[in-house]
Amino acid sequence: MTNRTLSACQTDAVTLAALIEGIDLMGNEGAAFDNARIAATTVALRMASQLAADLDKIDTATRRAGQ
């Protein structure tokens, strides 16, 4: 397990935001993009879950350091 930095999490958040924007754009393109949209949504869900876990670890470490 590696400890993520806040900077790395910020980079992940920007990437996730761009991915979500792409998913939204694909939603306007019809059935031809259905498989790509589903795959991108799956990746976005995994990224969001990992980002939340990483931020929680940073928060926990920060709180412990402040005690």
Coordinates of C-alpha atoms in Angstrom, one line a residue:
M1 CA 0.0 0.0 0.0
T2 CA 1.3 3.4 -0.9
N3 CA 0.4 6.6 0.8
R4 CA -1.0 9.1 -1.7
T5 CA -0.3 12.8 -1.4
L6 CA -2.9 15.5 -1.6
S7 CA -1.3 16.7 -4.8
A8 CA -1.8 13.2 -6.4
C9 CA -5.4 13.2 -5.3
Q10 CA -5.9 16.6 -6.8
T11 CA -4.5 15.3 -10.1
D12 CA -6.9 12.3 -9.9
A13 CA -9.8 14.6 -9.2
V14 CA -9.1 16.6 -12.4
T15 CA -8.8 13.4 -14.4
L16 CA -12.0 12.1 -13.0
A17 CA -13.8 15.4 -13.8
A18 CA -12.6 15.2 -17.4
L19 CA -13.7 11.6 -17.6
I20 CA -17.2 12.5 -16.3
E21 CA -17.4 15.3 -18.9
G22 CA -16.5 12.8 -21.6
I23 CA -19.2 10.4 -20.3
D24 CA -21.7 13.3 -20.5
L25 CA -20.7 14.2 -24.1
M26 CA -21.0 10.5 -25.1
G27 CA -24.5 10.5 -23.8
N28 CA -25.5 12.9 -26.5
E29 CA -24.1 10.7 -29.3
G30 CA -26.6 7.9 -29.3
A31 CA -26.3 4.2 -29.3
A32 CA -23.0 4.1 -31.1
F33 CA -21.3 5.2 -27.9
D34 CA -23.2 3.0 -25.5
N35 CA -20.4 0.5 -24.9
A36 CA -17.8 3.2 -24.5
R37 CA -20.0 5.2 -22.2
I38 CA -20.6 2.1 -20.0
A39 CA -16.9 1.3 -19.9
A40 CA -16.0 4.9 -19.0
T41 CA -18.6 5.0 -16.3
T42 CA -17.2 1.8 -14.8
V43 CA -13.7 3.3 -14.8
A44 CA -15.1 6.6 -13.3
L45 CA -16.8 4.7 -10.5
R46 CA -13.5 2.9 -9.6
M47 CA -11.6 6.1 -9.7
A48 CA -14.1 7.9 -7.5
S49 CA -14.1 5.1 -5.0
Q50 CA -10.3 5.0 -4.9
L51 CA -10.1 8.8 -4.6
A52 CA -12.5 8.8 -1.7
A53 CA -10.5 6.1 0.1
D54 CA -7.2 8.0 -0.5
L55 CA -8.7 11.3 0.7
D56 CA -10.1 9.5 3.8
K57 CA -6.6 8.1 4.6
I58 CA -5.1 11.6 4.2
D59 CA -7.8 13.0 6.5
T60 CA -7.2 10.3 9.1
A61 CA -3.4 10.8 9.0
T62 CA -3.8 14.6 9.2
R63 CA -6.1 14.3 12.3
R64 CA -3.7 11.9 14.0
A65 CA -0.7 14.2 13.3
G66 CA -2.7 17.1 14.9
Q67 CA -3.3 15.3 18.2

